[in-house]
Coordinates of C-alpha atoms and ligand atoms in Angstrom, one line a residue:
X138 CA -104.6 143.9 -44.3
X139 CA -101.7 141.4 -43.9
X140 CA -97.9 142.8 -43.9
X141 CA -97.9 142.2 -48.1
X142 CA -100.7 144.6 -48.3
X143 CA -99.9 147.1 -46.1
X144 CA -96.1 147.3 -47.7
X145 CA -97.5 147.7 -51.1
X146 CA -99.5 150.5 -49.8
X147 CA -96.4 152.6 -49.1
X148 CA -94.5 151.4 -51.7
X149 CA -97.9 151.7 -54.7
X150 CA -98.1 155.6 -52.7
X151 CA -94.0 156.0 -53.3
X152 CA -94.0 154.8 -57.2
X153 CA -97.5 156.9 -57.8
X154 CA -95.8 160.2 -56.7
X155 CA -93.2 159.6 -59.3
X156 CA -96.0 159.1 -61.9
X157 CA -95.7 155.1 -61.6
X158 CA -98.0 152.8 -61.2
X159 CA -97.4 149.9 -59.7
X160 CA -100.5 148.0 -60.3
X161 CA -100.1 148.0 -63.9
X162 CA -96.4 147.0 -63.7
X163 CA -97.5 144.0 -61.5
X164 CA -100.1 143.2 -64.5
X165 CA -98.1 143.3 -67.1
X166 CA -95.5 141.3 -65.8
X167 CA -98.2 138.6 -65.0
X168 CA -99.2 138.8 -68.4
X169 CA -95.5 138.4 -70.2
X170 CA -94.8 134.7 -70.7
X171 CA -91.3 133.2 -70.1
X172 CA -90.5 130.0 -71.9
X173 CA -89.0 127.7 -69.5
X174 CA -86.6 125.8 -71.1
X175 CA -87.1 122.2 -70.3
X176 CA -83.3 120.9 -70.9
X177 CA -82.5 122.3 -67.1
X178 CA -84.9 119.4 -66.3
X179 CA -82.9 116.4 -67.4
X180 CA -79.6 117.8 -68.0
X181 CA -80.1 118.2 -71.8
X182 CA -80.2 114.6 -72.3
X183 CA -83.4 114.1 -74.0
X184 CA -85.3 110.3 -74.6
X185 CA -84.2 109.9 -77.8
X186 CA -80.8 108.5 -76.5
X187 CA -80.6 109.4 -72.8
X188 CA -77.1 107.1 -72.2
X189 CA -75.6 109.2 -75.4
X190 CA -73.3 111.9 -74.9
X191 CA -74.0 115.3 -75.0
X192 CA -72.1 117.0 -78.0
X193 CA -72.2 120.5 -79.8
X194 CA -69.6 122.1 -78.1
X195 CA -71.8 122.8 -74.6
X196 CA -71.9 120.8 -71.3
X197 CA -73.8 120.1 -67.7
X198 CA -71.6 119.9 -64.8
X199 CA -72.7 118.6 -61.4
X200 CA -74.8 114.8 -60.6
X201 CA -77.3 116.2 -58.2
X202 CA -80.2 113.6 -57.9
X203 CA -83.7 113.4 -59.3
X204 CA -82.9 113.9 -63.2
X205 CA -86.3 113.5 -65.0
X206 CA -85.9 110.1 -66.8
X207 CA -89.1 110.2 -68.7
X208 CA -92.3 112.7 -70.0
X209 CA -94.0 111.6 -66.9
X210 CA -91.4 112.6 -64.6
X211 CA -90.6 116.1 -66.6
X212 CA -93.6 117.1 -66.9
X213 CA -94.2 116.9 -63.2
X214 CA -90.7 118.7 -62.2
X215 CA -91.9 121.2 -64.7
X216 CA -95.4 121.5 -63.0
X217 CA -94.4 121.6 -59.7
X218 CA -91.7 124.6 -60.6
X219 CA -94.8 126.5 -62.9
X220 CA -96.5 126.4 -59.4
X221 CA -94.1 128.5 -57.8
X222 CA -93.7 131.0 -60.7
X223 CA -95.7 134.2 -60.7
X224 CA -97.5 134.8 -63.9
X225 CA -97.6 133.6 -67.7
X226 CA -95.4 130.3 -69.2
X227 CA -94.5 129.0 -71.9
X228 CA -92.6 125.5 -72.6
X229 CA -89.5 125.2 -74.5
X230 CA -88.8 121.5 -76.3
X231 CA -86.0 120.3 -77.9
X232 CA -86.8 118.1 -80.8
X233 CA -85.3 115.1 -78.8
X234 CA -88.4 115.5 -75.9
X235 CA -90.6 113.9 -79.2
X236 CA -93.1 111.4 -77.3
X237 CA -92.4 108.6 -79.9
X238 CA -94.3 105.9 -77.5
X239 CA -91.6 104.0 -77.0
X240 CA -90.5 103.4 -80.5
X241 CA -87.1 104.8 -82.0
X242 CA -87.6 107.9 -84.6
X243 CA -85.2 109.1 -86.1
X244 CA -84.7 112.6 -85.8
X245 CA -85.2 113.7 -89.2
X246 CA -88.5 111.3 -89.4
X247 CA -90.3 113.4 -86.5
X248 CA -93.7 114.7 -87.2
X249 CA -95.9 116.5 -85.6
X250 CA -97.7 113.6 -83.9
X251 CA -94.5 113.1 -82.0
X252 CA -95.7 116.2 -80.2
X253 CA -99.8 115.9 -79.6
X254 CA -99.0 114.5 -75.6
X255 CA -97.0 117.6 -75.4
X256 CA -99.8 119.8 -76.8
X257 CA -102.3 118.1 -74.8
X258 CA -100.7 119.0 -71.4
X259 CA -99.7 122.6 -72.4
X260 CA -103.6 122.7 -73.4
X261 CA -104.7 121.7 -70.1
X262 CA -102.1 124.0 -68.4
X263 CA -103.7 126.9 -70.7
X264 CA -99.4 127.6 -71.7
X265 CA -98.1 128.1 -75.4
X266 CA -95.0 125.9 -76.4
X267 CA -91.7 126.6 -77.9
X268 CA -89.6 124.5 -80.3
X269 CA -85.8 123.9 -81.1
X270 CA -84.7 121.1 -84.2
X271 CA -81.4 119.6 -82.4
X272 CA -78.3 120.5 -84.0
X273 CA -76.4 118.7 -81.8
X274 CA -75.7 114.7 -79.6
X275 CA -76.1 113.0 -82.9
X276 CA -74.2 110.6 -85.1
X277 CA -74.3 112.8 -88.0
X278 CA -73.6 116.0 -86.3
X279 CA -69.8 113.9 -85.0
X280 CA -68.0 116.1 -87.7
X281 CA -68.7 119.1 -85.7
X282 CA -70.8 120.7 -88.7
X283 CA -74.4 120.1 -89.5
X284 CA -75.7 122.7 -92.2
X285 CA -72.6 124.4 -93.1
X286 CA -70.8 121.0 -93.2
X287 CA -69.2 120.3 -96.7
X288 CA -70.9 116.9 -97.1
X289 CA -74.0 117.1 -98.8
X290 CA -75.8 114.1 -97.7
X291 CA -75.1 115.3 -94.1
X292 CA -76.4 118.7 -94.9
X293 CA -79.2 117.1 -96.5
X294 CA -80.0 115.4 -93.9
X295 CA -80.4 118.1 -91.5
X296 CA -81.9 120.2 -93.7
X297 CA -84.9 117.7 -93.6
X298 CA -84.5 118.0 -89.6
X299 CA -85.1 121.8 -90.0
X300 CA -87.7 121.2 -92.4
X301 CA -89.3 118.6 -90.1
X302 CA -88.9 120.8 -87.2
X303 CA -90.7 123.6 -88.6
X304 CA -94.1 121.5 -89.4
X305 CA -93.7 120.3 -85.8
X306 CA -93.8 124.2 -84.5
X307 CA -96.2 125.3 -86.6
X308 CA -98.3 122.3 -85.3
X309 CA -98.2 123.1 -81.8
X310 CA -99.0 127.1 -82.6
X311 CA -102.0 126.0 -84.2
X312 CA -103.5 123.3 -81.5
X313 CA -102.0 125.8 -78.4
X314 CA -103.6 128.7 -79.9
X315 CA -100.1 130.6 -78.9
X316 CA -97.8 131.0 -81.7
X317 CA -94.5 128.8 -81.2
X318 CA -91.0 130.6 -81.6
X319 CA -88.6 128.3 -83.5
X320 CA -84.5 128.3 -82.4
X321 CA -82.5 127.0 -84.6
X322 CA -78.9 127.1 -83.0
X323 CA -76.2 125.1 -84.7
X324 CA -72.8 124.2 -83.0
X325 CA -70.8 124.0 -86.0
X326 CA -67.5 124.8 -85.9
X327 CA -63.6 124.5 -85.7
X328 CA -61.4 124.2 -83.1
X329 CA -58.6 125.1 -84.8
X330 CA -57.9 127.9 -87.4
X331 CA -60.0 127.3 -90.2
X332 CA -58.5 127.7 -93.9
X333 CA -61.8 129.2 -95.3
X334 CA -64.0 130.6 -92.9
X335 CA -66.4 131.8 -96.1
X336 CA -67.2 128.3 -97.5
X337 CA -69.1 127.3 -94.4
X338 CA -71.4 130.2 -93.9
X339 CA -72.0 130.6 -98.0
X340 CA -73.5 126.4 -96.7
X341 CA -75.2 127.6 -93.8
X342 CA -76.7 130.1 -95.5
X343 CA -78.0 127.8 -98.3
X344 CA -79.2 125.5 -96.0
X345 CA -81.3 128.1 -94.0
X346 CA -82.9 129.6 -96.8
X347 CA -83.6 125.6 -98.4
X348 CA -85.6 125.7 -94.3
X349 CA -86.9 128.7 -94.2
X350 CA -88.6 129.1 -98.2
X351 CA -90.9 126.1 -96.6
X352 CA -94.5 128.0 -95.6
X353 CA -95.5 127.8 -92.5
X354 CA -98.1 130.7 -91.4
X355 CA -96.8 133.4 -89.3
X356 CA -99.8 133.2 -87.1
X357 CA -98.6 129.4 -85.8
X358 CA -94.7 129.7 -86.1
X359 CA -91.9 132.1 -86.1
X360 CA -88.5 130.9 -86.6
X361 CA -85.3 132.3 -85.1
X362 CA -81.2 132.2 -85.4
X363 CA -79.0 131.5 -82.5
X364 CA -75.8 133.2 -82.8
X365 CA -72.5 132.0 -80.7
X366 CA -68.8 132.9 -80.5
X367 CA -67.6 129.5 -79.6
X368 CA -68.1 126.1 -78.1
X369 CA -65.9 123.4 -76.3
X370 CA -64.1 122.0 -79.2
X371 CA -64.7 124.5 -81.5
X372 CA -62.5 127.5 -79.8
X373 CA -61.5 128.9 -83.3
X374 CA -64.4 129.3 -85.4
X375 CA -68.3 129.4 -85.3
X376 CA -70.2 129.5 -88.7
X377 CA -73.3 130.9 -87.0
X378 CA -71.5 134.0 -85.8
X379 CA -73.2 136.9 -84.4
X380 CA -72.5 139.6 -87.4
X381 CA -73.6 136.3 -89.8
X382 CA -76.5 135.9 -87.9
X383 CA -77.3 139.6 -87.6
X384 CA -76.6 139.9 -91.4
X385 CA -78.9 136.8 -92.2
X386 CA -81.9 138.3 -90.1
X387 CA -81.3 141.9 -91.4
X388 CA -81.6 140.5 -95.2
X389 CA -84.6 137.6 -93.7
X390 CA -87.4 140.1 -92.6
X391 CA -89.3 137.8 -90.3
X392 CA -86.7 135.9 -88.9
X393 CA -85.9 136.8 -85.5
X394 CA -81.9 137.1 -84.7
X395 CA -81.6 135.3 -80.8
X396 CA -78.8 136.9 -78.3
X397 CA -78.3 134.3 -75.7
X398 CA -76.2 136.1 -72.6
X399 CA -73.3 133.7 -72.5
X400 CA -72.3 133.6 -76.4
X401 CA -70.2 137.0 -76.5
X402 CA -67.0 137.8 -75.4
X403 CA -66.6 138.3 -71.7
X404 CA -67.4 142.1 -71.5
X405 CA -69.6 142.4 -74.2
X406 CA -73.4 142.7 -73.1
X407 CA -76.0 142.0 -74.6
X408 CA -78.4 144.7 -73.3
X409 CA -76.0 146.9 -75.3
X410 CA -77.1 144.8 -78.7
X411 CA -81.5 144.6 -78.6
X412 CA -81.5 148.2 -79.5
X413 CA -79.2 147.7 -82.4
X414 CA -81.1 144.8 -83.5
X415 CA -84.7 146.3 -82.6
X416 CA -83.3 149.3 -85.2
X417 CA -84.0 146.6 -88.0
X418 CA -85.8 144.1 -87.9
X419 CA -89.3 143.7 -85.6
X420 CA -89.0 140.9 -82.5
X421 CA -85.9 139.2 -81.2
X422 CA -85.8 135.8 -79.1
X423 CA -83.7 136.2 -75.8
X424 CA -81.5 133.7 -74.3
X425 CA -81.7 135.0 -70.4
X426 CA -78.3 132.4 -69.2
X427 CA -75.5 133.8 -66.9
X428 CA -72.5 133.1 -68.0
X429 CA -69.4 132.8 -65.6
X430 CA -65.9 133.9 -67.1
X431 CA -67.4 131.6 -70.3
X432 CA -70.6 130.4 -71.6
X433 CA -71.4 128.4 -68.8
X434 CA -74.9 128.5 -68.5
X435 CA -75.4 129.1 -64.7
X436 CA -79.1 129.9 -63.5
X437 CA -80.0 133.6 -64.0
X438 CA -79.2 135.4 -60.5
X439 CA -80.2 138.7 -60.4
X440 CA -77.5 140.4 -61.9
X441 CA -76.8 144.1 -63.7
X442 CA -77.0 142.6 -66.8
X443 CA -80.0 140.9 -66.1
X444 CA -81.6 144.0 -64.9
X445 CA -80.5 146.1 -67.5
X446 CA -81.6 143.9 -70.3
X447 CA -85.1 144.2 -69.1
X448 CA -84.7 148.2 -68.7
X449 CA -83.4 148.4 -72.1
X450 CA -86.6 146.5 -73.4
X451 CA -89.2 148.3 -70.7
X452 CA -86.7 151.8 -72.3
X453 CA -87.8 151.0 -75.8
X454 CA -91.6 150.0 -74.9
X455 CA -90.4 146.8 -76.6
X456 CA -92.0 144.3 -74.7
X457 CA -94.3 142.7 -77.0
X458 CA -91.1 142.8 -79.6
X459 CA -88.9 140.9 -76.9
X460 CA -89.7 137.0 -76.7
X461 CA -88.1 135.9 -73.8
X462 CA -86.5 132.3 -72.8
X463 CA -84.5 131.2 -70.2
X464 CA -81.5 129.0 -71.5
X465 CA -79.1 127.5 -68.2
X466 CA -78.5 124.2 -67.1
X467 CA -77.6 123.5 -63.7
X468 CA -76.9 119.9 -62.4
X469 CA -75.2 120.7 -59.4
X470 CA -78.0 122.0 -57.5
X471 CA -81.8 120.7 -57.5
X472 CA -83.2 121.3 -60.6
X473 CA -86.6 122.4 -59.8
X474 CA -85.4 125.4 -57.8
X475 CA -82.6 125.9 -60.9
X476 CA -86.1 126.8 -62.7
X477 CA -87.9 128.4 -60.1
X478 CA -84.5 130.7 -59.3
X479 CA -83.8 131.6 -62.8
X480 CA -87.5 132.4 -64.1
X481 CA -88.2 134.5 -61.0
X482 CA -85.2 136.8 -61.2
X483 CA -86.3 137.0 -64.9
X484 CA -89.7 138.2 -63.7
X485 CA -88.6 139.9 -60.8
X486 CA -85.9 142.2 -63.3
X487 CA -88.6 142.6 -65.6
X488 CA -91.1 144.0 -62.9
X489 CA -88.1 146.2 -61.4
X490 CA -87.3 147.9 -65.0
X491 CA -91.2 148.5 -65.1
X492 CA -91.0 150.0 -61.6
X493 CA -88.3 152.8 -62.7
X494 CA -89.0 156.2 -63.7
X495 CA -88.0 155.8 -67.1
X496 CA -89.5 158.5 -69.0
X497 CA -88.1 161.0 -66.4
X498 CA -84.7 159.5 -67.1
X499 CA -85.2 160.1 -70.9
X500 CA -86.1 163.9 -70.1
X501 CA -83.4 164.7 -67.8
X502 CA -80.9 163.1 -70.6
X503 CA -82.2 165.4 -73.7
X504 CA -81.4 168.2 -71.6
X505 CA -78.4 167.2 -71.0
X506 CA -78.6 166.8 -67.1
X507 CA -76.5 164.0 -66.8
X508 CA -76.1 164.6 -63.0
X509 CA -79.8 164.1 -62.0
X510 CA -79.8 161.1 -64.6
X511 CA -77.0 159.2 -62.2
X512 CA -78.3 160.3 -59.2
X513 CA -81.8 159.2 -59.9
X514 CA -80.7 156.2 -61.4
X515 CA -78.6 155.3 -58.1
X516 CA -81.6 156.5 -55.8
X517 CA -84.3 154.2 -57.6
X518 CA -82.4 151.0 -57.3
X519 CA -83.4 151.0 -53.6
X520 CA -86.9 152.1 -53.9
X521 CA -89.3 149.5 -52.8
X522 CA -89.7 147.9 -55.4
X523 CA -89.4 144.3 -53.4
X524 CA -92.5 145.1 -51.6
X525 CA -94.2 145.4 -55.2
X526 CA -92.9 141.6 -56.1
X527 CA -94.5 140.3 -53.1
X528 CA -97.5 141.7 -53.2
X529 CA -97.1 140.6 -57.3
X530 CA -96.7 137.0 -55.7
X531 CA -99.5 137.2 -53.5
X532 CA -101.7 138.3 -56.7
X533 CA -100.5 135.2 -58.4
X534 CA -101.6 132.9 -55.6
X535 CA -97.2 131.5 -55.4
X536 CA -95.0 131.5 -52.0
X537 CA -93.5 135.1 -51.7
X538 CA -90.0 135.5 -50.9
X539 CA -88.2 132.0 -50.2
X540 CA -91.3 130.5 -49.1
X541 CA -91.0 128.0 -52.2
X542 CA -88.6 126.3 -51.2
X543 CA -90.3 124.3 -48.3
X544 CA -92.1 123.1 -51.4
X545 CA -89.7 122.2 -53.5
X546 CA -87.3 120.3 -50.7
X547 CA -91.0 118.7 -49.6
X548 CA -90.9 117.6 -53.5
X549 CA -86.8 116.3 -53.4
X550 CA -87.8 114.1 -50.3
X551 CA -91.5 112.9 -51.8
X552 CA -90.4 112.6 -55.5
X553 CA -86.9 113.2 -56.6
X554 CA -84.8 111.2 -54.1
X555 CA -86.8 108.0 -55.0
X556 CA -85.4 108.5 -58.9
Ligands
RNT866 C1 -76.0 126.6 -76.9 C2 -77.2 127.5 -77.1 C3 -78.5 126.7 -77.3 C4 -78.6 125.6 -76.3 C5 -80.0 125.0 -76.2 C6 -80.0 123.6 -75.6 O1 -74.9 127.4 -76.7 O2 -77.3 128.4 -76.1 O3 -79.6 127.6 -77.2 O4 -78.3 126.0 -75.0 O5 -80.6 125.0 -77.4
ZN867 ZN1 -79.1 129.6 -76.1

């Protein structure tokens, strides 16, 4: 037995005497996918336009080198941080990652043969991919609105994008096998106090339901709503508020309503919302981003809030209701470990909310003992449940610990410092 194994043996004996078993958590948490989000890659650039600004009311801050400039080069910075992962993936694309072959499609125009190279790699990495249409770094989203703008051609002409878009996802659910979850998160808004704040959601709705009445089978696609409080440059109002959104989804059974972490006000949390949500309507998407004193999109640490999101969804046996995504983007710091960082605290929180004691918790609060509920709370955030992730990681066949980052700095100095 190396250390791992003999650590897990006390800690497995420590869970199973409070009824848990640990071997189980560390299989189902190999079993949950996490969409990795490939905009940490490139700084949410794209290849559609790569010099082009990025717009929509959200930013990257840093110029750390080794950007991926190309598929090639993405695709290999995503690889190499999937091989320091534990457990299932998925791949999250932006409609501006299209592979057009060179050739300039516009947006609107993409079809699902701008996707087949991306299909063809998930395929051979046996992982499902995600989708989002792109709201956003666009000539004809410069007004600040897309569908709730007031000028029909421009609505029209995102409305085809959503359309588009949803052909594209259904596409890639049906050659991955894994059904594709669809975001659609628009930045439209004002930055100043709006006259009629009704006009533009009565347009945003019409526009989503002129999307949505498209079929696509529910096998290959599901689509979801993004909702947001407020970009950079559009402080005042955001059409695709949350109670719109939550509205929308609750009269839309089968669309998903998606909390991202940063888009509420600073104390609001969103582990306090899934339940809410998870009262009407069947799945949600999650947004797992950290946000600091805004929505700043830092990589996910391993926070409170990012633990108790995952014990609210292990609370409600939701799992399989939950489909989780990591939204950040980092470009101060090396991007690969930005991934690696972010999707293993996701993991890790998940594994740690599976390792707690939670249908004891439940009992001790119906009778009302609110003492042992605190104290046991308290007690089980140090239980070894560290010695469970390792041995999780060891199971998985990736570095436990730090132990990836020899490989990822042997990656900066062999790859990304020659970009
Ligand atoms: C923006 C939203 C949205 C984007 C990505 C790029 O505030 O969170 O999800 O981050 O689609
Ligand atoms: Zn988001």
């Amino acid at each position: 037995m190396n250390r791992t194994e003999k650590a897990y043996e006390i800690a497995k004996e420590i869970f199973a005497e409070k009824g848990i078993d640990a071997d189980k958590a560390i299989d189902v948490v190999l079993k949950t996918p996490v969409s990795i989000h490939c905009w940490q890659g490139d700084d949410v650039r794209g290849f559609e336009n790569a010099d082009g600004e990025l717009t929509g009311g959200i930013a990257t801050t840093g110029n750390y080198p080794g950007r991926a400039r190309n598929i090639k080069e993405l695709r290999a910075d995503l690889e190499k941080a999937m091989s320091l992962i534990p457990g299932a993936h998925k791949v999250n694309l932006h409609s501006f990652y299209a592979d057009t072959d060179g050739k300039k499609v516009d947006r609107a125009d993409l079809e699902p043969k701008h996707f087949d190279s991306w299909i063809d790699w998930a395929n051979g990495l046996g992982i499902g991919l995600d989708y989002n249409p792109s709201f956003f770094s666009h000539p004809k989203s410069a007004s600040g609105f897309t569908l709730s703008s007031a000028d029909d051609a421009v609505r029209e002409y995102w409305i085809r994008h959503g359309i588009g878009s949803r052909k594209i996802a259904a596409h890639m659910g049906e050659k991955t096998g894994k059904r594709c979850v669809t975001n659609f998160w628009m930045p439209d808004g004002y930055k100043d106090t709006p006259a009629d704040r009704l006009g533009p959601r009565l347009r945003m709705k019409e526009s989503l339901d002129k999307i949505f009445a498209f079929p696509v089978k529910k096998e290959y696609n599901v689509d979801a709503v993004e909702s947001k409080l407020f970009g950079i440059g559009a402080e005042s109002y955001t059409t695709g508020s949350n109670e719109f959104f939550a509205a929308y989804v609750a009269s839309h059974p089968g669309i998903l309503l998606t909390l991202d972490v940063g888009h509420f006000h600073p104390t609001e949390v969103i582990s306090d919302k899934i339940s809410s949500i998870l009262a009407f309507t069947d799945e949600i998407l999650l947004h797992v981003s950290r946000p600091v004193r805004w929505d700043s999109d830092h990589v996910v640490t391993l926070d409170d809030e990012l633990r108790n999101i995952m014990n609210e969804i292990v609370s409600m046996d939701a799992l399989s209701r939950v489909n989780i995504a990591l939204d950040y983007f980092d470009a101060s710091i090396n991007r690969v470990a930005a991934w690696v960082i972010g999707d293993r605290n996701a993991k890790k929180a998940l594994l740690f909310a599976l390792l707690r004691p939670t249908a004891k918790l439940k009992e001790l609060e119906l009778a009302g003992d609110y003492t042992s509920r605190l104290a046991l709370m308290e007690e089980y955030k140090s239980y070894p449940s560290a010695a469970v992730w390792d041995m999780l990681c060891e199971k998985a066949g990736v570095p436990e610990r730090e132990g990836w980052l020899d490989a990822v700095k042997a990656y900066e100095r062999d790859e990304l410092s020659k970009r």
